[in-house]
Short mmCIF file of C-alpha atoms and ligand atoms in Angstrom, two decimals:
data_model
loop_
_atom_site.label_atom_id
_atom_site.label_comp_id
_atom_site.label_asym_id
_atom_site.label_seq_id
_atom_site.Cartn_x
_atom_site.Cartn_y
_atom_site.Cartn_z
CA MET A 1 30.20 -14.30 79.74
CA ASN A 2 28.60 -16.99 77.58
CA ASN A 3 28.00 -19.28 80.32
CA GLU A 4 26.38 -16.36 82.43
CA LEU A 5 24.14 -15.73 79.60
CA LYS A 6 23.05 -19.32 79.14
CA VAL A 7 22.14 -19.70 82.79
CA LYS A 8 20.13 -16.53 82.50
CA GLU A 9 18.29 -17.81 79.47
CA LYS A 10 17.62 -21.01 81.35
CA ASN A 11 16.05 -19.20 84.33
CA ASN A 12 13.73 -17.09 82.13
CA LYS A 13 10.11 -17.72 82.55
CA LEU A 14 8.24 -19.02 79.39
CA PHE A 15 5.16 -17.77 77.85
CA PHE A 16 2.80 -19.22 75.39
CA ILE A 17 0.30 -16.98 73.50
CA GLU A 18 -2.54 -18.00 71.27
CA THR A 19 -4.31 -15.40 69.00
CA TRP A 20 -7.66 -15.58 67.32
CA GLY A 21 -9.23 -13.10 65.01
CA CYS A 22 -7.82 -10.69 62.41
CA GLN A 23 -4.44 -8.91 62.01
CA MET A 24 -5.49 -6.31 64.74
CA ASN A 25 -5.30 -9.03 67.16
CA GLU A 26 -2.00 -10.55 65.60
CA GLU A 27 -0.40 -7.19 66.02
CA ASP A 28 -1.64 -6.71 69.75
CA SER A 29 -0.27 -10.24 70.33
CA GLU A 30 3.20 -9.15 68.86
CA LYS A 31 3.24 -6.10 71.27
CA LEU A 32 2.15 -8.35 74.41
CA SER A 33 5.12 -10.59 73.16
CA GLY A 34 7.53 -7.78 72.73
CA MET A 35 6.67 -6.24 76.22
CA LEU A 36 7.17 -9.72 77.77
CA LYS A 37 10.43 -10.28 76.11
CA LYS A 38 11.54 -6.89 77.45
CA ILE A 39 10.87 -7.92 81.10
CA GLY A 40 12.75 -11.24 80.53
CA TYR A 41 10.21 -13.66 79.45
CA GLU A 42 10.81 -16.34 76.47
CA ARG A 43 8.36 -17.45 74.08
CA THR A 44 7.35 -21.30 73.86
CA GLU A 45 5.06 -23.07 71.46
CA VAL A 46 4.48 -25.65 73.87
CA LYS A 47 1.59 -24.82 76.32
CA GLN A 48 2.68 -27.52 78.86
CA ASP A 49 5.98 -26.04 79.43
CA SER A 50 5.00 -22.42 79.98
CA ASP A 51 4.82 -20.39 83.17
CA LEU A 52 2.30 -18.03 81.59
CA ILE A 53 -0.43 -18.65 78.97
CA ILE A 54 -2.35 -15.75 77.25
CA PHE A 55 -5.44 -16.28 75.05
CA ASN A 56 -6.02 -13.10 72.72
CA THR A 57 -9.61 -13.58 71.85
CA CYS A 58 -12.04 -12.63 68.94
CA CYS A 59 -15.78 -12.41 68.95
CA VAL A 60 -16.69 -11.47 65.47
CA ARG A 61 -18.65 -14.65 65.21
CA GLU A 62 -19.98 -17.18 67.50
CA ASN A 63 -17.42 -19.77 66.34
CA ALA A 64 -14.61 -17.75 67.42
CA GLU A 65 -15.93 -17.55 70.85
CA LEU A 66 -16.55 -21.26 71.08
CA LYS A 67 -13.09 -22.06 70.18
CA VAL A 68 -11.95 -19.91 73.23
CA TYR A 69 -14.25 -21.71 75.65
CA GLY A 70 -13.12 -24.99 74.47
CA ASN A 71 -9.53 -24.09 74.94
CA LEU A 72 -9.89 -22.47 78.30
CA GLY A 73 -11.68 -25.58 79.70
CA ALA A 74 -8.91 -27.63 78.54
CA LEU A 75 -6.45 -25.46 80.60
CA LYS A 76 -7.99 -26.51 83.86
CA LYS A 77 -6.08 -29.95 84.17
CA LEU A 78 -2.76 -28.22 83.53
CA LYS A 79 -3.51 -25.43 86.14
CA ASP A 80 -4.26 -28.13 88.60
CA LYS A 81 -0.79 -29.70 87.89
CA LYS A 82 1.07 -26.46 87.94
CA PRO A 83 -0.56 -23.99 90.30
CA ASP A 84 1.94 -21.36 89.58
CA LEU A 85 0.96 -21.16 86.15
CA ILE A 86 -0.51 -17.70 85.35
CA ILE A 87 -3.50 -17.71 82.89
CA ALA A 88 -4.48 -14.41 81.23
CA ILE A 89 -7.16 -13.71 78.66
CA CYS A 90 -7.57 -10.68 76.58
CA GLY A 91 -8.90 -9.11 73.22
CA CYS A 92 -12.08 -8.24 71.66
CA MET A 93 -14.15 -10.97 73.61
CA MET A 94 -13.37 -9.36 76.78
CA GLN A 95 -14.54 -6.12 75.81
CA GLN A 96 -18.23 -7.35 75.49
CA GLU A 97 -20.54 -6.46 78.58
CA GLY A 98 -20.67 -9.04 81.22
CA MET A 99 -18.16 -11.24 79.50
CA ALA A 100 -15.40 -10.86 82.25
CA LYS A 101 -17.77 -11.95 84.83
CA GLU A 102 -18.99 -14.90 82.86
CA ILE A 103 -15.24 -16.13 82.29
CA VAL A 104 -14.54 -15.69 86.09
CA LYS A 105 -17.71 -17.70 86.87
CA ARG A 106 -17.14 -20.54 84.37
CA PHE A 107 -13.22 -20.63 84.56
CA PRO A 108 -12.35 -19.46 88.09
CA PHE A 109 -8.65 -20.46 87.61
CA VAL A 110 -8.04 -17.63 85.09
CA ASP A 111 -5.76 -15.06 86.82
CA ILE A 112 -5.88 -12.00 84.59
CA ILE A 113 -8.60 -10.58 82.38
CA PHE A 114 -8.01 -7.38 80.38
CA GLY A 115 -9.44 -5.79 77.29
CA THR A 116 -8.21 -4.11 73.95
CA HIS A 117 -7.80 -0.60 75.39
CA ASN A 118 -5.47 -1.36 78.09
CA ALA A 119 -3.32 -4.20 76.85
CA TYR A 120 -0.24 -2.01 77.14
CA LYS A 121 -0.49 -2.25 81.03
CA PHE A 122 -0.27 -6.06 80.99
CA PRO A 123 3.21 -6.02 82.51
CA GLU A 124 1.72 -4.05 85.50
CA TYR A 125 -1.18 -6.67 85.82
CA LEU A 126 1.49 -9.50 85.72
CA ASN A 127 3.21 -7.87 88.81
CA ARG A 128 0.04 -7.48 90.71
CA VAL A 129 -1.04 -11.10 90.27
CA LYS A 130 1.69 -12.30 92.44
CA GLN A 131 0.35 -10.21 95.47
CA GLU A 132 -3.39 -10.51 94.79
CA GLN A 133 -5.66 -13.36 95.80
CA ASN A 134 -8.54 -12.81 93.35
CA SER A 135 -8.43 -12.76 89.59
CA ILE A 136 -7.53 -9.28 88.13
CA ILE A 137 -10.25 -7.94 85.89
CA GLU A 138 -9.31 -4.68 84.19
CA ILE A 139 -11.54 -3.74 81.21
CA GLN A 140 -11.71 -0.33 79.93
CA ASN A 141 -14.66 0.92 78.15
CA LYS A 142 -13.12 4.07 77.02
CA GLU A 143 -10.07 4.07 74.70
CA ASP A 144 -7.11 5.88 75.94
CA GLY A 145 -4.93 7.88 73.47
CA ILE A 146 -2.84 5.99 71.15
CA VAL A 147 0.19 4.57 72.99
CA GLU A 148 3.33 4.91 70.82
CA GLY A 149 6.45 2.95 71.08
CA LEU A 150 5.70 -0.36 72.56
CA PRO A 151 8.15 -2.93 71.91
CA ILE A 152 6.97 -5.54 69.27
CA ASP A 153 7.99 -8.83 68.62
CA ARG A 154 7.13 -9.61 65.08
CA LYS A 155 6.28 -13.05 63.72
CA SER A 156 7.94 -12.42 60.28
CA ASP A 157 11.23 -10.93 59.28
CA VAL A 158 10.16 -10.09 55.99
CA LYS A 159 6.89 -8.55 56.04
CA ALA A 160 5.07 -6.58 58.78
CA PHE A 161 1.75 -5.10 59.63
CA VAL A 162 1.60 -1.54 60.57
CA THR A 163 -1.59 -0.24 62.13
CA ILE A 164 -2.32 3.21 60.78
CA MET A 165 -5.68 3.72 62.72
CA TYR A 166 -7.69 1.88 65.59
CA GLY A 167 -11.38 1.58 65.86
CA CYS A 168 -14.33 1.80 63.60
CA ASN A 169 -17.08 4.28 63.14
CA ASN A 170 -19.23 2.58 60.69
CA PHE A 171 -21.62 0.32 62.74
CA CYS A 172 -22.51 -2.18 60.05
CA THR A 173 -25.70 -3.56 61.62
CA TYR A 174 -24.15 -7.23 62.02
CA CYS A 175 -20.89 -6.24 63.48
CA ILE A 176 -19.45 -6.16 66.96
CA VAL A 177 -16.33 -4.53 66.03
CA PRO A 178 -17.17 -1.04 66.76
CA PHE A 179 -18.39 -1.95 70.26
CA VAL A 180 -15.24 -3.72 71.32
CA ARG A 181 -12.64 -1.65 69.45
CA GLY A 182 -14.01 1.83 69.92
CA ARG A 183 -14.06 4.89 67.59
CA GLU A 184 -11.59 5.69 64.88
CA ARG A 185 -8.29 6.90 66.03
CA SER A 186 -5.56 7.75 63.50
CA ARG A 187 -1.85 7.57 64.07
CA LYS A 188 0.14 10.54 63.20
CA PRO A 189 1.87 10.19 59.64
CA GLU A 190 5.29 10.85 61.27
CA ASP A 191 4.82 7.79 63.86
CA ILE A 192 3.90 5.55 60.98
CA GLU A 193 6.72 6.62 58.81
CA ASN A 194 9.20 6.32 61.67
CA GLU A 195 7.95 2.69 62.39
CA ILE A 196 8.30 1.84 58.66
CA LYS A 197 11.78 3.30 58.40
CA ASP A 198 12.76 1.26 61.45
CA LEU A 199 11.48 -1.91 59.80
CA ILE A 200 13.29 -1.21 56.64
CA SER A 201 16.50 -0.79 58.60
CA LYS A 202 15.78 -4.30 60.04
CA GLY A 203 15.42 -5.76 56.57
CA TYR A 204 11.68 -5.86 56.18
CA LYS A 205 10.66 -5.43 52.54
CA GLU A 206 6.73 -5.42 52.64
CA ILE A 207 4.44 -3.67 54.94
CA THR A 208 0.55 -3.85 55.16
CA LEU A 209 -1.13 -0.67 56.48
CA LEU A 210 -3.90 -1.87 58.86
CA GLY A 211 -7.17 -0.36 59.77
CA GLN A 212 -10.97 -1.27 59.95
CA ASN A 213 -11.67 1.32 57.21
CA VAL A 214 -8.31 2.62 55.98
CA ASN A 215 -10.13 4.95 53.60
CA SER A 216 -11.20 7.17 56.63
CA TYR A 217 -7.59 7.46 57.86
CA GLY A 218 -6.69 11.00 59.09
CA LYS A 219 -9.94 12.55 59.21
CA ASP A 220 -9.47 12.92 63.11
CA LEU A 221 -5.96 14.42 62.67
CA GLU A 222 -5.12 18.03 62.87
CA PRO A 223 -4.24 18.98 60.19
CA LYS A 224 -6.12 16.30 58.39
CA VAL A 225 -4.19 13.81 56.11
CA SER A 226 -6.12 11.65 53.65
CA PHE A 227 -5.31 7.94 53.06
CA ALA A 228 -4.30 8.80 49.51
CA ASN A 229 -1.66 11.25 50.77
CA LEU A 230 -0.38 8.87 53.32
CA LEU A 231 0.12 6.30 50.70
CA ARG A 232 2.21 8.85 48.59
CA ARG A 233 4.20 9.78 51.60
CA ILE A 234 5.08 6.02 52.49
CA ASN A 235 5.82 5.46 48.71
CA GLU A 236 8.71 7.96 49.13
CA ILE A 237 10.24 6.05 51.99
CA GLU A 238 13.76 4.69 50.57
CA GLY A 239 14.19 0.93 50.69
CA LEU A 240 10.59 -0.19 50.90
CA GLU A 241 9.63 -2.58 48.20
CA ARG A 242 5.93 -3.32 48.69
CA ILE A 243 2.95 -1.41 50.40
CA LYS A 244 -0.25 -3.26 51.00
CA PHE A 245 -3.31 -2.11 52.83
CA MET A 246 -6.36 -3.43 54.30
CA THR A 247 -9.37 -2.89 54.77
CA PRO A 248 -10.78 -0.24 52.51
CA HIS A 249 -14.47 0.38 52.70
CA PRO A 250 -16.22 0.71 49.26
CA LYS A 251 -18.30 3.59 50.56
CA ASP A 252 -15.16 5.78 51.08
CA PHE A 253 -13.07 4.59 48.08
CA THR A 254 -12.31 7.94 46.46
CA GLN A 255 -10.74 8.43 43.01
CA ASP A 256 -7.88 10.12 44.81
CA VAL A 257 -7.07 6.81 46.54
CA LEU A 258 -7.20 4.96 43.10
CA ASP A 259 -5.05 7.50 41.56
CA ALA A 260 -2.58 7.09 44.35
CA ILE A 261 -2.47 3.48 43.99
CA ALA A 262 -1.69 3.63 40.37
CA GLU A 263 0.98 6.49 40.72
CA CYS A 264 2.94 4.77 43.56
CA GLU A 265 5.10 2.18 42.30
CA ASN A 266 5.50 0.44 45.60
CA VAL A 267 1.86 0.09 46.23
CA CYS A 268 0.71 -3.36 45.13
CA GLU A 269 -1.94 -4.40 42.65
CA GLN A 270 -4.11 -5.95 45.19
CA VAL A 271 -7.28 -4.72 46.57
CA HIS A 272 -9.38 -6.26 49.33
CA LEU A 273 -12.94 -4.89 48.87
CA PRO A 274 -15.42 -6.32 51.22
CA VAL A 275 -18.77 -6.47 49.51
CA GLN A 276 -21.00 -8.41 52.19
CA SER A 277 -23.89 -8.84 49.94
CA GLY A 278 -24.78 -8.25 46.18
CA SER A 279 -28.41 -7.10 47.04
CA SER A 280 -28.74 -3.54 47.36
CA ARG A 281 -31.89 -4.24 49.65
CA ILE A 282 -29.67 -6.25 52.19
CA LEU A 283 -26.83 -3.80 51.87
CA LYS A 284 -29.05 -1.04 53.14
CA LYS A 285 -30.04 -3.21 56.02
CA MET A 286 -26.56 -3.72 56.76
CA ASN A 287 -25.91 -0.05 56.84
CA ARG A 288 -22.97 -0.20 54.12
CA HIS A 289 -23.98 2.87 52.21
CA TYR A 290 -23.61 1.52 48.80
CA THR A 291 -25.62 -0.29 46.28
CA LYS A 292 -24.73 -3.24 44.10
CA GLU A 293 -24.45 -0.73 41.12
CA GLN A 294 -22.11 1.55 42.94
CA TYR A 295 -19.92 -1.45 43.97
CA LEU A 296 -19.77 -2.83 40.49
CA ASP A 297 -18.99 0.56 39.17
CA LEU A 298 -16.11 0.71 41.67
CA VAL A 299 -14.79 -2.53 40.64
CA ARG A 300 -14.81 -1.38 37.03
CA ARG A 301 -12.98 1.74 37.80
CA ILE A 302 -10.46 -0.30 39.97
CA ARG A 303 -9.84 -2.51 36.88
CA GLU A 304 -9.46 0.35 34.56
CA THR A 305 -6.99 2.21 36.75
CA ILE A 306 -4.69 -0.69 37.91
CA PRO A 307 -3.96 -3.44 35.10
CA ASP A 308 -3.82 -6.92 36.51
CA VAL A 309 -5.19 -5.86 39.98
CA ALA A 310 -6.33 -8.94 42.01
CA ILE A 311 -9.54 -8.09 43.84
CA THR A 312 -10.56 -10.12 47.00
CA THR A 313 -13.66 -9.65 49.32
CA ASP A 314 -15.63 -10.61 52.32
CA ILE A 315 -19.23 -11.90 52.00
CA ILE A 316 -21.93 -12.76 54.47
CA VAL A 317 -24.55 -15.28 53.65
CA GLY A 318 -27.84 -15.44 55.51
CA PHE A 319 -28.12 -11.93 56.98
CA PRO A 320 -31.68 -11.64 58.38
CA GLY A 321 -34.29 -11.11 55.81
CA GLU A 322 -32.13 -12.40 52.86
CA THR A 323 -34.42 -14.10 50.35
CA GLU A 324 -33.45 -16.50 47.73
CA GLU A 325 -33.68 -13.53 45.32
CA ASP A 326 -31.36 -11.35 47.38
CA PHE A 327 -28.90 -14.24 47.61
CA GLU A 328 -29.01 -14.74 43.86
CA GLU A 329 -27.95 -11.00 43.56
CA THR A 330 -24.82 -11.97 45.56
CA LEU A 331 -24.13 -15.01 43.11
CA SER A 332 -24.54 -12.82 40.14
CA LEU A 333 -22.29 -10.10 41.65
CA ALA A 334 -19.61 -12.73 42.37
CA ARG A 335 -19.98 -14.09 38.90
CA GLU A 336 -19.50 -10.68 37.33
CA VAL A 337 -16.58 -9.51 39.43
CA GLN A 338 -14.64 -12.78 39.15
CA TYR A 339 -12.91 -12.46 42.81
CA ASP A 340 -9.37 -13.70 42.95
CA SER A 341 -10.42 -15.13 46.42
CA ALA A 342 -12.97 -14.44 49.16
CA PHE A 343 -13.55 -14.88 52.79
CA THR A 344 -17.18 -16.23 53.05
CA PHE A 345 -18.92 -16.17 56.28
CA ILE A 346 -22.27 -17.45 57.47
CA TYR A 347 -24.13 -14.75 59.33
CA SER A 348 -23.68 -15.07 63.11
CA ARG A 349 -25.87 -13.40 65.63
CA ARG A 350 -23.92 -11.03 67.94
CA LYS A 351 -25.71 -9.55 71.11
CA GLY A 352 -25.94 -5.80 71.17
CA THR A 353 -25.84 -5.39 67.40
CA PRO A 354 -29.10 -4.19 65.52
CA ALA A 355 -29.14 -7.17 63.23
CA ASP A 356 -29.54 -9.55 66.11
CA GLU A 357 -32.90 -7.87 67.12
CA MET A 358 -34.20 -8.17 63.42
CA GLU A 359 -36.94 -10.63 62.71
CA GLU A 360 -36.66 -12.98 59.87
CA GLN A 361 -33.66 -14.66 61.11
CA ILE A 362 -32.56 -17.15 58.47
CA ALA A 363 -32.59 -21.00 59.18
CA GLU A 364 -29.28 -22.74 59.56
CA ASP A 365 -29.79 -25.20 56.84
CA VAL A 366 -30.74 -22.54 54.45
CA LYS A 367 -27.61 -20.50 55.38
CA HIS A 368 -25.39 -23.66 54.90
CA GLU A 369 -26.86 -24.39 51.59
CA ARG A 370 -26.50 -20.92 50.36
CA PHE A 371 -22.86 -20.88 51.75
CA ASN A 372 -21.99 -23.82 49.65
CA ARG A 373 -23.45 -22.46 46.43
CA LEU A 374 -21.47 -19.35 46.86
CA VAL A 375 -18.17 -21.01 47.61
CA GLU A 376 -18.43 -23.18 44.46
CA ILE A 377 -18.57 -19.79 42.48
CA ILE A 378 -15.82 -18.18 44.26
CA ASN A 379 -13.64 -21.30 43.90
CA ALA A 380 -14.12 -21.36 40.10
CA SER A 381 -13.07 -17.63 39.71
CA SER A 382 -10.16 -18.21 42.02
CA ALA A 383 -8.89 -21.16 39.89
CA LYS A 384 -9.66 -19.19 36.56
CA ASN A 385 -7.80 -16.24 37.68
CA ASN A 386 -4.83 -18.49 38.94
CA LYS A 387 -4.60 -20.15 35.55
CA LYS A 388 -3.94 -16.71 33.91
CA TYR A 389 -0.54 -16.74 35.80
CA GLU A 390 0.87 -20.01 34.01
CA GLY A 391 3.86 -18.99 31.88
CA ARG A 392 4.28 -15.55 33.34
CA ILE A 393 7.31 -14.34 35.09
CA GLU A 394 6.60 -12.88 38.52
CA GLU A 395 8.43 -10.98 41.34
CA ILE A 396 8.18 -12.98 44.36
CA LEU A 397 8.89 -11.87 47.96
CA VAL A 398 10.31 -15.10 49.62
CA GLU A 399 9.04 -15.48 53.00
CA ASP A 400 10.10 -18.89 54.32
CA PHE A 401 10.34 -22.58 53.43
CA SER A 402 7.21 -24.14 52.39
CA LYS A 403 5.36 -25.72 55.45
CA ASN A 404 5.02 -29.15 53.93
CA ASP A 405 8.18 -29.33 51.90
CA ASP A 406 11.47 -27.88 53.25
CA THR A 407 13.03 -28.21 49.89
CA LYS A 408 10.61 -25.57 48.56
CA LEU A 409 10.35 -21.94 49.19
CA THR A 410 7.14 -20.04 49.78
CA GLY A 411 6.36 -16.40 48.81
CA ARG A 412 3.83 -14.07 47.21
CA THR A 413 3.37 -12.15 44.00
CA ARG A 414 2.74 -8.57 44.30
CA THR A 415 -0.99 -9.37 43.80
CA GLY A 416 -0.88 -11.69 46.85
CA LYS A 417 -0.95 -15.06 45.18
CA LEU A 418 0.97 -17.73 47.20
CA VAL A 419 3.80 -19.45 45.06
CA ASN A 420 5.76 -22.46 45.82
CA PHE A 421 9.15 -23.10 44.25
CA PRO A 422 12.38 -25.00 44.76
CA GLY A 423 15.13 -22.89 46.18
CA SER A 424 17.66 -22.40 49.00
CA LYS A 425 17.73 -20.52 52.23
CA ASP A 426 19.65 -17.62 50.77
CA SER A 427 16.55 -16.29 48.87
CA ILE A 428 14.47 -16.01 52.08
CA GLY A 429 13.68 -12.27 52.61
CA LYS A 430 14.58 -11.57 48.99
CA LEU A 431 12.66 -10.44 45.85
CA VAL A 432 13.15 -13.14 43.04
CA LYS A 433 12.04 -13.79 39.67
CA VAL A 434 10.03 -16.80 39.25
CA LYS A 435 8.36 -18.51 36.32
CA ILE A 436 4.97 -19.83 37.18
CA VAL A 437 4.76 -23.33 35.77
CA LYS A 438 1.51 -24.60 37.06
CA ALA A 439 -1.61 -23.00 38.79
CA ASN A 440 -3.47 -24.93 41.39
CA SER A 441 -6.93 -23.65 42.82
CA PHE A 442 -5.31 -21.94 45.94
CA SER A 443 -1.58 -21.66 45.13
CA LEU A 444 0.93 -21.44 42.11
CA ILE A 445 4.03 -23.57 41.48
CA GLY A 446 6.95 -21.96 40.02
CA GLU A 447 10.81 -22.13 39.11
CA GLU A 448 13.34 -19.54 39.96
CA ILE A 449 14.85 -18.03 36.83
N1 SAH B 1 -13.47 -3.84 58.83
C1 SAH B 1 -13.40 -4.92 57.96
C2 SAH B 1 -13.40 -6.06 58.54
C3 SAH B 1 -14.21 -6.47 59.81
S1 SAH B 1 -14.62 -8.07 60.33
C4 SAH B 1 -14.45 -4.46 56.96
O1 SAH B 1 -15.29 -3.92 57.23
O2 SAH B 1 -14.34 -5.09 55.87
C5 SAH B 1 -14.08 -9.22 58.99
C6 SAH B 1 -15.34 -9.68 58.43
O3 SAH B 1 -15.98 -10.45 59.20
C7 SAH B 1 -16.26 -8.77 57.87
O4 SAH B 1 -15.91 -8.19 56.51
C8 SAH B 1 -17.72 -9.57 57.62
O5 SAH B 1 -17.65 -10.05 56.27
C9 SAH B 1 -17.28 -10.53 58.64
N2 SAH B 1 -18.31 -10.30 59.83
C10 SAH B 1 -18.46 -9.44 60.69
N3 SAH B 1 -19.52 -9.64 61.51
C11 SAH B 1 -20.07 -10.70 61.12
C12 SAH B 1 -21.18 -11.44 61.72
N4 SAH B 1 -21.96 -11.09 62.72
N5 SAH B 1 -21.50 -12.67 61.20
C13 SAH B 1 -20.76 -13.22 60.02
N6 SAH B 1 -19.79 -12.56 59.55
C14 SAH B 1 -19.40 -11.35 60.03
FE1 SF4 B 2 -17.48 -4.04 61.14
FE2 SF4 B 2 -18.37 -2.56 59.28
FE3 SF4 B 2 -16.49 -1.50 60.90
FE4 SF4 B 2 -15.86 -3.39 59.17
S1 SF4 B 2 -16.66 -1.32 58.65
S2 SF4 B 2 -15.25 -3.32 61.26
S3 SF4 B 2 -17.70 -4.74 59.10
S4 SF4 B 2 -18.59 -2.08 61.36
FE1 F3S B 3 -10.67 -8.76 64.82
FE2 F3S B 3 -12.26 -10.35 65.84
FE3 F3S B 3 -11.55 -8.09 67.08
S1 F3S B 3 -12.05 -9.90 63.77
S2 F3S B 3 -11.17 -6.71 65.67
S3 F3S B 3 -10.19 -9.79 66.49
S4 F3S B 3 -13.60 -9.19 67.11
#
């Protein structure tokens, strides 16, 4: 029996998958991987060994696209050597108008191209590719209903992402996401709860609820369910230790959501609150629907309601028309909020978005200079906030061995701070108490107690 199994495993085809972009894409890749395993493929981390290569792409900034082009170009040699190799490309970048054609023209050796709305049909495309001469191009512009129950091969055994809604209705003027991910669609609370219960039965301790704007969860459901109520329902699920979520939009952050976070003991003290700019004038041009003052007031209420909360953000520098004065508003906001960390981005023009058509695009050198000034302020507040942890005893969810040192374990606090400390394999997947002995700029060092 054992021998038979071994032979079977050896004959299994191997797939390699590379994912760019956000957690939405990560989750899609976990589903692709889950489906492939169901039909007998095994995963490999070595491109050269694989029978199938999948690139799951992102197009939120130009850089993301350039990486995909670079990596695709490099596959030509491999395909020449291994003509049976199947190359598939999918994800947000493929949903852009004309992109699939462009890919086929520039990289004719690509076998399958599909988009974000029909990823669940991938096994069908794989079957077809063996019979068809030409590349398969299957891009859907309209989203199907939500497809439940796909197998999912998760990266971690400890923490998991659970998508609660797909798409985005906000159309921030710089952003391509609503064009490539479609309109907001919420999953039914029962489906979300069942997925979480299943995860708990497999030993998962932490879940992160995912959506482009989780605060507008459930508005499209019948009957409507608010995000605050979803948090309360999930908090009741036996055996779950930590609930996190991203991303809430500041314009929809109601007091009810704040109260739910404070009330629910499993919801962690961590809020990712993308600000994008500190200038009310620029925020208006971005179509964000809040002012600097409203954002700062929300931060004040969050800090009042959730003691010791960690606040993180996303900021774009160099949006069209951003003056030195506008940018200084961003700096002053960052100084005032004292973020725990921030993803800082240089504005990138995206075809089809309103901001791409705006005059007064900012010169690259100005964008870079502003970017560096902002990063300095963010790093200073990160380091200062981390320093506060020295001497504290924190609950850490242990995720794995540390990447650079296999005598150390790595995990996170409830507030999302990365902590490394000496320990053994037995602690992986568990919550342990750790004393923080030293704070670095981007992580903490601790000792298990
Ligand atoms: N839905 C989430 C995140 C969307 S994309 C939200 O609204 O917060 C992640 C981040 O990418 C955004 O928050 C924004 O800061 C950044 N981003 C989006 N489009 C961009 C562009 N054209 N140029 C630079 N950064 C961009
Ligand atoms: Fe993009 Fe704005 Fe939607 Fe976030 S809320 S995905 S930034 S359009
Ligand atoms: Fe995410 Fe990039 Fe798509 S940020 S939604 S993978 S465009």
